[in-house]
PDB file of C-alpha atoms and ligand atoms in Angstrom:
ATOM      1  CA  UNK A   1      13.308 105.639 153.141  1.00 95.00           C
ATOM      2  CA  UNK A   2       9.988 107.035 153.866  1.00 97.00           C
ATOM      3  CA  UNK A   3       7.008 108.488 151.696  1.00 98.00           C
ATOM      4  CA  UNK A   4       3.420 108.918 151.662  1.00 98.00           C
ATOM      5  CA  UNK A   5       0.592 109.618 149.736  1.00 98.00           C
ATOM      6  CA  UNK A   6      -2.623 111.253 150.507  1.00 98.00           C
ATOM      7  CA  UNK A   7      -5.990 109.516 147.969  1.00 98.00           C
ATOM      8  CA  UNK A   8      -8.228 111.776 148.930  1.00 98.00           C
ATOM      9  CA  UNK A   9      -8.740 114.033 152.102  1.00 97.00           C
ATOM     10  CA  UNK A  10     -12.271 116.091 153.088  1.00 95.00           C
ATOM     11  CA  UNK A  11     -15.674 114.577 154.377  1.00 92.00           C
ATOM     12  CA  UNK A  12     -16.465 112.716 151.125  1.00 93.00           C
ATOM     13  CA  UNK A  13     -13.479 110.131 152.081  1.00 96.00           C
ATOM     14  CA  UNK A  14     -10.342 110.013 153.354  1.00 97.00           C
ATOM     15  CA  UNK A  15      -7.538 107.960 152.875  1.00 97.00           C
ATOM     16  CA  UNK A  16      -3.444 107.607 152.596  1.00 98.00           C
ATOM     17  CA  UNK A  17      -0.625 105.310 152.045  1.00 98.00           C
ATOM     18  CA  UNK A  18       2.444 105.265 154.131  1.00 98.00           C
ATOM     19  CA  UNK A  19       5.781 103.278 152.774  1.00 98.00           C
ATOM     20  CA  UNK A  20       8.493 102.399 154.412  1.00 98.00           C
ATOM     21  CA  UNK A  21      11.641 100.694 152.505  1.00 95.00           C
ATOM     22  CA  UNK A  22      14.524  99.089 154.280  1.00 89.00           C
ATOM     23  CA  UNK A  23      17.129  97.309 152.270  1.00 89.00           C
ATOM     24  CA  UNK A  24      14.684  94.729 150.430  1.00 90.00           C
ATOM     25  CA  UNK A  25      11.916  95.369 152.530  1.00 94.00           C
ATOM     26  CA  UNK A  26       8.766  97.187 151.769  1.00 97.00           C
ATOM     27  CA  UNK A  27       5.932  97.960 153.869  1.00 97.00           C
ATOM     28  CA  UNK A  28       3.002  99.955 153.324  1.00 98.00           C
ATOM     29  CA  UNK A  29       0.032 101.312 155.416  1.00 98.00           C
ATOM     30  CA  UNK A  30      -3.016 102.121 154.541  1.00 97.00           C
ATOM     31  CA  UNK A  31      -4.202 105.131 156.936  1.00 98.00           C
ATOM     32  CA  UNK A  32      -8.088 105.676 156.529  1.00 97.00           C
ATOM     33  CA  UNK A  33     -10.761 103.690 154.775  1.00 94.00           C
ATOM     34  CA  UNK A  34     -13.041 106.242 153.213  1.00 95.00           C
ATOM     35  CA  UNK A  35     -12.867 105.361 149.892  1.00 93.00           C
ATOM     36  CA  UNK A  36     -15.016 102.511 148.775  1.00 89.00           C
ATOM     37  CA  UNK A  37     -12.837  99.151 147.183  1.00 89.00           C
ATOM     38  CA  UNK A  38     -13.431 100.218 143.619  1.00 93.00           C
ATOM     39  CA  UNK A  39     -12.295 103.707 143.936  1.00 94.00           C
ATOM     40  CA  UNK A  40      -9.693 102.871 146.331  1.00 94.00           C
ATOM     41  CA  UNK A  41      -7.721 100.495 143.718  1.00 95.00           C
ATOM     42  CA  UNK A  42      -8.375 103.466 141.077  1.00 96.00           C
ATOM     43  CA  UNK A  43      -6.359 105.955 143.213  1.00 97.00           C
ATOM     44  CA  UNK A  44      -3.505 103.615 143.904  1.00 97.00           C
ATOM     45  CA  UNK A  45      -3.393 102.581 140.906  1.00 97.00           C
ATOM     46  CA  UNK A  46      -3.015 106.302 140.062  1.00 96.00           C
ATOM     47  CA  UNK A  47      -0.260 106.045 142.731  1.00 96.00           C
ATOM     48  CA  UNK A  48       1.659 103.304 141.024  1.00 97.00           C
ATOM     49  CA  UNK A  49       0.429 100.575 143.506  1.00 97.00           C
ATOM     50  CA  UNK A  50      -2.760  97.989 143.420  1.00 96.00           C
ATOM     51  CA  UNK A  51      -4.589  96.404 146.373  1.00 94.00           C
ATOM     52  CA  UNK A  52      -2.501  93.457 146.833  1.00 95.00           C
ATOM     53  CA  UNK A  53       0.647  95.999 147.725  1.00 96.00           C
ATOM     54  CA  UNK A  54      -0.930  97.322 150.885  1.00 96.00           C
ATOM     55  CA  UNK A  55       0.578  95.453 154.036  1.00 96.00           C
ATOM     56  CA  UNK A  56      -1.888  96.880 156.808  1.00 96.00           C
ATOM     57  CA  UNK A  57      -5.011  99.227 157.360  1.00 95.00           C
ATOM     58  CA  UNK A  58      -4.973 101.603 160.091  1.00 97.00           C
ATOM     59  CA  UNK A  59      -8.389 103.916 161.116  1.00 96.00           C
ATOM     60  CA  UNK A  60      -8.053 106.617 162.954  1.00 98.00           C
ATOM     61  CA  UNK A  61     -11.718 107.035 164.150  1.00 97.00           C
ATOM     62  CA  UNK A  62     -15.083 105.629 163.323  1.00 94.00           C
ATOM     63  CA  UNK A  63     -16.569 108.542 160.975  1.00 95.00           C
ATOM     64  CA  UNK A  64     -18.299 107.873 157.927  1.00 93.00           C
ATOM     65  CA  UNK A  65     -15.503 109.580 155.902  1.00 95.00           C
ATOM     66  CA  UNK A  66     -12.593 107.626 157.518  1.00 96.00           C
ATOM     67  CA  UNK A  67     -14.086 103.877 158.295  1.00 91.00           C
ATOM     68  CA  UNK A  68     -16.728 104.110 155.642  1.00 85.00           C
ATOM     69  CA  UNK A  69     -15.528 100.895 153.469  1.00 84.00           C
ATOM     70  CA  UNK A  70     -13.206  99.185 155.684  1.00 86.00           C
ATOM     71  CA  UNK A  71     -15.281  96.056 156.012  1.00 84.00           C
ATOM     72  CA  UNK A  72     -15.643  95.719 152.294  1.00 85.00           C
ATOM     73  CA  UNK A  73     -11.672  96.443 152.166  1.00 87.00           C
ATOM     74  CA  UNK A  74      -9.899  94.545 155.061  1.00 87.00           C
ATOM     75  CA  UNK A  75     -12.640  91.432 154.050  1.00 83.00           C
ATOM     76  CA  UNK A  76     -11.323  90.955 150.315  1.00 85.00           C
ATOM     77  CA  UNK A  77      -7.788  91.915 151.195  1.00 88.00           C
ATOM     78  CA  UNK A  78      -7.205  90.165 154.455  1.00 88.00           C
ATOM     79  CA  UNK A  79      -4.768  91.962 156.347  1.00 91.00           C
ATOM     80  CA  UNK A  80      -4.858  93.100 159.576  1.00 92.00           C
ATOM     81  CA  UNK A  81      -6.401  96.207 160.677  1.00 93.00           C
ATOM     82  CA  UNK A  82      -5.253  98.302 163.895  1.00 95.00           C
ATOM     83  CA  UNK A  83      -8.059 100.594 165.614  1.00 95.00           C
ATOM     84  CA  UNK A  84      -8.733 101.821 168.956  1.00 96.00           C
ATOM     85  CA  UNK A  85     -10.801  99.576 171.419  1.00 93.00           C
ATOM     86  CA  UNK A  86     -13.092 102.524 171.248  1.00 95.00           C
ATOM     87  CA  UNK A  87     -13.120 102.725 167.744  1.00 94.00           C
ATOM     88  CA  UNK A  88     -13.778  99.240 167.145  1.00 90.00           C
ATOM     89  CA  UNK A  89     -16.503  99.171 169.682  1.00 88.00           C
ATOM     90  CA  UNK A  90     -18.163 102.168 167.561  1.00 89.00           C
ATOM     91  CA  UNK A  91     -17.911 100.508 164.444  1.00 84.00           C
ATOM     92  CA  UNK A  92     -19.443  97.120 165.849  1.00 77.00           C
ATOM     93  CA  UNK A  93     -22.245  99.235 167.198  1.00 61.00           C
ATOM     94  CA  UNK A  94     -22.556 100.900 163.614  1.00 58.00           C
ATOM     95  CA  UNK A  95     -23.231  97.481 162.133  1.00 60.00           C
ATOM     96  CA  UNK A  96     -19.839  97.847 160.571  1.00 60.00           C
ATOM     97  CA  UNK A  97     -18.446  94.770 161.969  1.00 55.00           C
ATOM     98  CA  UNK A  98     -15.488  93.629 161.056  1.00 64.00           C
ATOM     99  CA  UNK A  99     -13.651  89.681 161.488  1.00 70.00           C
ATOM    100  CA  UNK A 100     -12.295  89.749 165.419  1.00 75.00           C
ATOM    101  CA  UNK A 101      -9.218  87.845 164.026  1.00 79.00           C
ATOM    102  CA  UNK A 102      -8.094  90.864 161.591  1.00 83.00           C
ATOM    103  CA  UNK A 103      -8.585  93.471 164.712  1.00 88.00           C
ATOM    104  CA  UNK A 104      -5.379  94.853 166.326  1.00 93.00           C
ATOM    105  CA  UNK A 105      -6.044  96.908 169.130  1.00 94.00           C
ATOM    106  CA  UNK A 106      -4.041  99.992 168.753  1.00 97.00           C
ATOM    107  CA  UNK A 107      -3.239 102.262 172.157  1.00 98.00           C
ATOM    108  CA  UNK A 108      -2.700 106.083 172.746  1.00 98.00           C
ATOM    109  CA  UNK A 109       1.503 106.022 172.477  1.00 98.00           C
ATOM    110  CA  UNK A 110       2.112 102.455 172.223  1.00 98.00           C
ATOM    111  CA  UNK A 111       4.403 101.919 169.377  1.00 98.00           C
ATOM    112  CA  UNK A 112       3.239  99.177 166.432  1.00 97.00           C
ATOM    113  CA  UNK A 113       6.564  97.757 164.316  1.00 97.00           C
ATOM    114  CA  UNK A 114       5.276  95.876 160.925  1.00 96.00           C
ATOM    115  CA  UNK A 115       8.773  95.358 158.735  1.00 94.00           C
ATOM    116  CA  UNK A 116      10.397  98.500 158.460  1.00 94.00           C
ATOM    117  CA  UNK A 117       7.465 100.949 159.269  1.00 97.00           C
ATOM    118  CA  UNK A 118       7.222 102.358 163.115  1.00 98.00           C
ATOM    119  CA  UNK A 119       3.819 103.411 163.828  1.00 98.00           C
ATOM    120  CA  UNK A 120       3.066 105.098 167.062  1.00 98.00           C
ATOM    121  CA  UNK A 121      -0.631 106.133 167.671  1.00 98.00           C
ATOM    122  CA  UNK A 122      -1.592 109.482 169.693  1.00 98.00           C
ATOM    123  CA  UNK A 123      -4.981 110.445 171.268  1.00 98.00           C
ATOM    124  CA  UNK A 124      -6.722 113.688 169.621  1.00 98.00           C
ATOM    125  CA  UNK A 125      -9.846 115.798 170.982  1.00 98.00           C
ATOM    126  CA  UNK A 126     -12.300 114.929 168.368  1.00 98.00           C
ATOM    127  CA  UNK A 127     -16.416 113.856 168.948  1.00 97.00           C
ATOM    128  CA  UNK A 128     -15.592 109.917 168.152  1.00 98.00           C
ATOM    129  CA  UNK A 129     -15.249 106.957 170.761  1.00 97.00           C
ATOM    130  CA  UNK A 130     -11.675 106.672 170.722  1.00 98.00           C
ATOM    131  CA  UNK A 131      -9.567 108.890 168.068  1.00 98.00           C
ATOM    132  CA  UNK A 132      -6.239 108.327 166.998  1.00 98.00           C
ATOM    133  CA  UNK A 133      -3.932 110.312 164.612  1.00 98.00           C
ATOM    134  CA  UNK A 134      -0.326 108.614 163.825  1.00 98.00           C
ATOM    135  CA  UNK A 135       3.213 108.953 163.947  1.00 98.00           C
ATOM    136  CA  UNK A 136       4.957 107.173 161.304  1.00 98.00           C
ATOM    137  CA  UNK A 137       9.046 106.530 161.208  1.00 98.00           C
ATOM    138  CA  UNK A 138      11.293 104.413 159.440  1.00 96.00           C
ATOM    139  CA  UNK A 139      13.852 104.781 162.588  1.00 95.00           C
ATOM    140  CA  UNK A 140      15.516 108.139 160.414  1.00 96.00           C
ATOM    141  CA  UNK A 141      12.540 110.533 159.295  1.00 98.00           C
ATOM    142  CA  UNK A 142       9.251 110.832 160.598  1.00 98.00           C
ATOM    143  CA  UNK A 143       5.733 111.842 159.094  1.00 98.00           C
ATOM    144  CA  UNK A 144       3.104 113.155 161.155  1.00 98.00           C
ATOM    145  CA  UNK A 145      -0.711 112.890 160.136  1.00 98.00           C
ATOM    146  CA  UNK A 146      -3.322 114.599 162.102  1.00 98.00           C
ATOM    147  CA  UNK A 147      -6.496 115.699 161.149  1.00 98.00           C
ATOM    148  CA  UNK A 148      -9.633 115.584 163.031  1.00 98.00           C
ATOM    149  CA  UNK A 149      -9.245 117.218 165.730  1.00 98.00           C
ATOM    150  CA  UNK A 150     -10.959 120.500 167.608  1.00 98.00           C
ATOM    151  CA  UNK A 151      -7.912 121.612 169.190  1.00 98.00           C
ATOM    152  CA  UNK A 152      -3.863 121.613 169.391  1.00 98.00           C
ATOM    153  CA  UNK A 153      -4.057 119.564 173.054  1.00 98.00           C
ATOM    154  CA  UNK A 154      -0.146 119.922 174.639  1.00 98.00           C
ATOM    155  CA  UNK A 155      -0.396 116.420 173.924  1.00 98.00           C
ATOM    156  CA  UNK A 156      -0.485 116.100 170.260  1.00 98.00           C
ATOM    157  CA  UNK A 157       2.146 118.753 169.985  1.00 98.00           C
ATOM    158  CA  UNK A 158       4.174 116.416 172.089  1.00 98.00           C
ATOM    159  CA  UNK A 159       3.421 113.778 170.174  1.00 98.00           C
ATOM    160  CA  UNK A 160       4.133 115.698 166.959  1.00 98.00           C
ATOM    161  CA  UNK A 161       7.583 117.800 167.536  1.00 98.00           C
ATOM    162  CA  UNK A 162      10.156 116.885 165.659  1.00 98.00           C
ATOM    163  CA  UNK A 163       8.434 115.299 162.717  1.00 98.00           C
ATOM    164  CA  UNK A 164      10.201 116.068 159.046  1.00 98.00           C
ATOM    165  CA  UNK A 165       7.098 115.896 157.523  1.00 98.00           C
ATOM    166  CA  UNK A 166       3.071 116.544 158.555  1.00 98.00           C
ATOM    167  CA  UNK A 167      -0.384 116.504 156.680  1.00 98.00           C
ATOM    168  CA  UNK A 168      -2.037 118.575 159.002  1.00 98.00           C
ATOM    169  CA  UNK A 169      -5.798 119.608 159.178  1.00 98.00           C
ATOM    170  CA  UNK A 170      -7.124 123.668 157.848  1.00 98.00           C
ATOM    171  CA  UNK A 171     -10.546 122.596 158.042  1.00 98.00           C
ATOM    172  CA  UNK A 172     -12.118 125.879 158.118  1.00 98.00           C
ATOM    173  CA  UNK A 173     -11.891 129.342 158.006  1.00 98.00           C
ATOM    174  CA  UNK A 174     -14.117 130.634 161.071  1.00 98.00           C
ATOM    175  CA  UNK A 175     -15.446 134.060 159.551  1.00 98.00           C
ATOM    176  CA  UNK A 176     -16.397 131.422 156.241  1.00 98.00           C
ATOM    177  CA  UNK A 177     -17.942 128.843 158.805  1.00 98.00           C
ATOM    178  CA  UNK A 178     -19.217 131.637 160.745  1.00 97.00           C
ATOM    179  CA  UNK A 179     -21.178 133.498 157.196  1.00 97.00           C
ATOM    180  CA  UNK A 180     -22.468 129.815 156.227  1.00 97.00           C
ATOM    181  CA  UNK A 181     -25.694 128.554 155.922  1.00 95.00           C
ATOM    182  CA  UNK A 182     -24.672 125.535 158.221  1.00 96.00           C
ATOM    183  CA  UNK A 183     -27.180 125.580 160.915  1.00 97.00           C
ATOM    184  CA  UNK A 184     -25.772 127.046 164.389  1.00 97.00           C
ATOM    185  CA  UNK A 185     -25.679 123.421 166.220  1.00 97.00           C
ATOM    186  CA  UNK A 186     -23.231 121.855 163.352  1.00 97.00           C
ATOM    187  CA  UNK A 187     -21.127 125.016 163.608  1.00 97.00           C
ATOM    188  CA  UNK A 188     -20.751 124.975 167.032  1.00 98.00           C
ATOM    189  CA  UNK A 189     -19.656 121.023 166.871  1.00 97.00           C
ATOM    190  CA  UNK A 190     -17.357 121.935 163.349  1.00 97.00           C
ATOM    191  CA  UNK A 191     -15.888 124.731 165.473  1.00 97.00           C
ATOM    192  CA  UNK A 192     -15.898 123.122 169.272  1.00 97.00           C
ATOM    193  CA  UNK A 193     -12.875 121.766 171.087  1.00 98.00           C
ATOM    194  CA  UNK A 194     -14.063 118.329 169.607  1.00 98.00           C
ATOM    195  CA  UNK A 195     -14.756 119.574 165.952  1.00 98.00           C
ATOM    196  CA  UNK A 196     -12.030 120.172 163.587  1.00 98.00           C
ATOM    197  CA  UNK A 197      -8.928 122.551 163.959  1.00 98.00           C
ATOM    198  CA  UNK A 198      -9.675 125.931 161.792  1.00 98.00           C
ATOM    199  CA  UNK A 199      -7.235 127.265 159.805  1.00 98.00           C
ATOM    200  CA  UNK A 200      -5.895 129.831 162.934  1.00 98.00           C
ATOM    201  CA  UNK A 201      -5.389 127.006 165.106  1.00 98.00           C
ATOM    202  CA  UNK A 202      -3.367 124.631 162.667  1.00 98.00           C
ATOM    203  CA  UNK A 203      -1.294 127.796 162.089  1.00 98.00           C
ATOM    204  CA  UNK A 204      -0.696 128.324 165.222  1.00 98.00           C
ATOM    205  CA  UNK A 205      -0.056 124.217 165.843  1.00 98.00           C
ATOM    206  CA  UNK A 206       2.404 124.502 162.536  1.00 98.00           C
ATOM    207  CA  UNK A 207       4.276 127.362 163.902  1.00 97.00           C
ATOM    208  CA  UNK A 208       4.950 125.769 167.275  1.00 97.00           C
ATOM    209  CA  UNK A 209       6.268 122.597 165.323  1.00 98.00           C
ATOM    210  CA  UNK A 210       8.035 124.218 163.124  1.00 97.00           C
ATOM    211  CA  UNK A 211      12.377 123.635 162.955  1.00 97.00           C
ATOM    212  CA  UNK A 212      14.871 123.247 160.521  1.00 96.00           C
ATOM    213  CA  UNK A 213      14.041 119.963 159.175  1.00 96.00           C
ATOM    214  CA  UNK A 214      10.483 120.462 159.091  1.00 97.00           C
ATOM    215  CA  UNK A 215      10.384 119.746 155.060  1.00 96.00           C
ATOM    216  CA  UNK A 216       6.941 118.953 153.837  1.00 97.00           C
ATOM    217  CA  UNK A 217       3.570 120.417 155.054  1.00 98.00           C
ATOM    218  CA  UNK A 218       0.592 118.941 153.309  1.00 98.00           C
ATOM    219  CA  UNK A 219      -2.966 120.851 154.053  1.00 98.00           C
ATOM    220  CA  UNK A 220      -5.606 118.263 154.729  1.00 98.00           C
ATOM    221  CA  UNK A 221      -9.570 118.060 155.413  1.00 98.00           C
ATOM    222  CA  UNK A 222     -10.202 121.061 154.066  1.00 98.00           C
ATOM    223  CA  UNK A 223     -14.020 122.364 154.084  1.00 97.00           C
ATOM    224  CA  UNK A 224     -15.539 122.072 150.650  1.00 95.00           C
ATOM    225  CA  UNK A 225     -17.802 124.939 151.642  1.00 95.00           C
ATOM    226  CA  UNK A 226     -15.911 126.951 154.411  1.00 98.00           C
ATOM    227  CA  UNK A 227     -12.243 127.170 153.016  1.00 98.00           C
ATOM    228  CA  UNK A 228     -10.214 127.245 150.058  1.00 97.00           C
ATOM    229  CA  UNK A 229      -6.944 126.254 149.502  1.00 98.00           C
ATOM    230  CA  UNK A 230      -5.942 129.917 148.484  1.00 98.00           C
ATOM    231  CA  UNK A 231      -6.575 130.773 151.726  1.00 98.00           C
ATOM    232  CA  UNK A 232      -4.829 127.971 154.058  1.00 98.00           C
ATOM    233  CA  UNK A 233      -1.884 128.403 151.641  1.00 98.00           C
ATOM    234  CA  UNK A 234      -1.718 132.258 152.382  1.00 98.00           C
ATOM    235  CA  UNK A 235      -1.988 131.505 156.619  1.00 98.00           C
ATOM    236  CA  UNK A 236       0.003 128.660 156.629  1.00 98.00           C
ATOM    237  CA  UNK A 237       2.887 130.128 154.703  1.00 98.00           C
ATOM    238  CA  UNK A 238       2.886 133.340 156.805  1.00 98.00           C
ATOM    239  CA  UNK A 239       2.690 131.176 159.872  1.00 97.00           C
ATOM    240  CA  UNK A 240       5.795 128.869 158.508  1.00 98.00           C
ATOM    241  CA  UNK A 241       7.753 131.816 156.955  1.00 96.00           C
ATOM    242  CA  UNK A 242       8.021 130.074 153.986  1.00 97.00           C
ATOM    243  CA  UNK A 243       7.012 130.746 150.190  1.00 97.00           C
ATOM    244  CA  UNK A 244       3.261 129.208 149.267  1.00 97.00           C
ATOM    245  CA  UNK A 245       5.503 127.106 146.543  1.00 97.00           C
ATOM    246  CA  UNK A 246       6.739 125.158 148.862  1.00 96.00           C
ATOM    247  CA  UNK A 247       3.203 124.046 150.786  1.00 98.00           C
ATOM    248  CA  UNK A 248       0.703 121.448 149.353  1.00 98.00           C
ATOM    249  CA  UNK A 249      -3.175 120.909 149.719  1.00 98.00           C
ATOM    250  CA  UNK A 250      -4.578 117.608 149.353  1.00 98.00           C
ATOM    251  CA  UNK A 251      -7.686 117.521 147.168  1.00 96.00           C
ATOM    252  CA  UNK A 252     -10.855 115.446 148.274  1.00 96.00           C
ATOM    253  CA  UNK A 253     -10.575 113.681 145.020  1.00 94.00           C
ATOM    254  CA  UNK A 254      -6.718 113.435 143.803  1.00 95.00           C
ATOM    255  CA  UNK A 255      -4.854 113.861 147.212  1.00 97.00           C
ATOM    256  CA  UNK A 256      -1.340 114.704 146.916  1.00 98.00           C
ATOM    257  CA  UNK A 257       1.749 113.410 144.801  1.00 98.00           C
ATOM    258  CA  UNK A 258       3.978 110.681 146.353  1.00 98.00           C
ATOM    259  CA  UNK A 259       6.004 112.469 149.157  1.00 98.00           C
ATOM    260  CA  UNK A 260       9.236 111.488 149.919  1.00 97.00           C
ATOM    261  CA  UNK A 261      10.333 112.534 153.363  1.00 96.00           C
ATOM    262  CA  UNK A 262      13.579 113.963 153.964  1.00 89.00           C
TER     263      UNK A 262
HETATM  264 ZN1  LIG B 301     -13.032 113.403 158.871  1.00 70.86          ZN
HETATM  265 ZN1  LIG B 302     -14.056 112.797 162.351  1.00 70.86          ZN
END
């Protein structure tokens, strides 16, 4: 059995907890550090979990919002933490080093087994060293999470198809980004092949990856200021053909439910 949780999702911290349960076994995964240790153990708690219950970190790319308290973190809970090279070198250049002995290097398609949880890492066009988003399976259903990303590159959808379950970026909406006071040079990086994917492009990413057993889409890293989830619900639901009931948004501050995948 799979499930997952998003903490929290949007540039003020990110966070979520994969579990995987075979037999007796129970693994979990902690995707995304953005959430400092005090908060973090608030929201799982929330989530009917505490610190001690999470079996491994995994960071997906040195911004503030997803690495932010991972030294703090992996240090007091002391298990092992997989990044990219690239990431890692970023965050040891950031002065956010981390114990070499905790570090698992973590490559573009290379598949990760710890207990029952299959993790398979995927490059994504995004302004960081070395980004990775994640495939997760239990060897029956699989959960894709992707955000961060400027565009839909062939392959992430490759990477993606099939998945029964994704929490998928609607950053922005581009006329919103477009009208905002942002100034021009941090909408052209928001809205750049290495930005984030606007609500027309994770449509149009959605719609290609949609099939029968696609059963959960969660909306992720939405813009505070540029979106609302009114609106991704509305595109995404026309893009999936499916009622708005049946779509979730994760909230930068509660997340999402517990998900089970089916
Ligand atoms: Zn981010
Ligand atoms: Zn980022």
């Amino acid at each position: 059995m799979l499930r997952f949780k998003n903490l929290g999702s949007g540039s003020t911290g990110n966070a979520s907890v994969v579990e995987a349960q075979c037999g007796l076994q129970t693994t979990r995964m902690l995707v995304d550090c953005g959430l400092g240790l005090k908060e973090l153990e608030r929201r799982l708690i929330q989530a009917d979990l505490c610190l001690a219950d999470l079996d491994a970190l995994f960071i997906t790319h040195e911004h503030i919002d997803h690495v932010g308290h991972t030294k703090r973190v992996a240090s007091s809970l002391g298990i092992p933490v997989w990044m990219s090279q690239g990431t890692w070198l970023a965050c040891n250049g950031l002065d956010w080093g981390l114990s070499e002995s905790q570090i698992n290097v973590a490559r573009d398609t290379q598949p990760i087994e710890i207990g029952g949880l299959q993790v398979t890492p995927f490059t994504v066009p995004h302004d960081a060293r070395e980004p990775l988003q994640v495939r997760f399976s239990d060897g029956s259903v699989s959960l894709g999470i992707l955000t961060d990303l400027g565009h839909a590159s062939a392959h992430v959808v490759q990477q993606l198809k099939g998945c029964n379950a994704l929490m998928l970026e609607t950053n922005h909406d581009s006329e919103l980004l477009k009208a905002s006071g942002y100034p021009q040079f941090l909408k052209d990086r928001i809205s750049g092949p290495f930005g984030h994917l606007s609500n027309d492009a994770a449509c149009e990413l959605a719609s290609q990856l949609n099939h029968v057993s696609l059963n959960t889409v969660l909306a992720a890293h939405l813009s505070e200021r540029n979106n609302s989830p009114d609106i991704v619900l509305s595109c995404l639901s026309r893009a999936l053909g499916c009622s708005e009931d049946d779509l979730l948004v994760a909230a930068p501050d509660t997340g999402s439910p517990w998900l089970n995948i089916q």
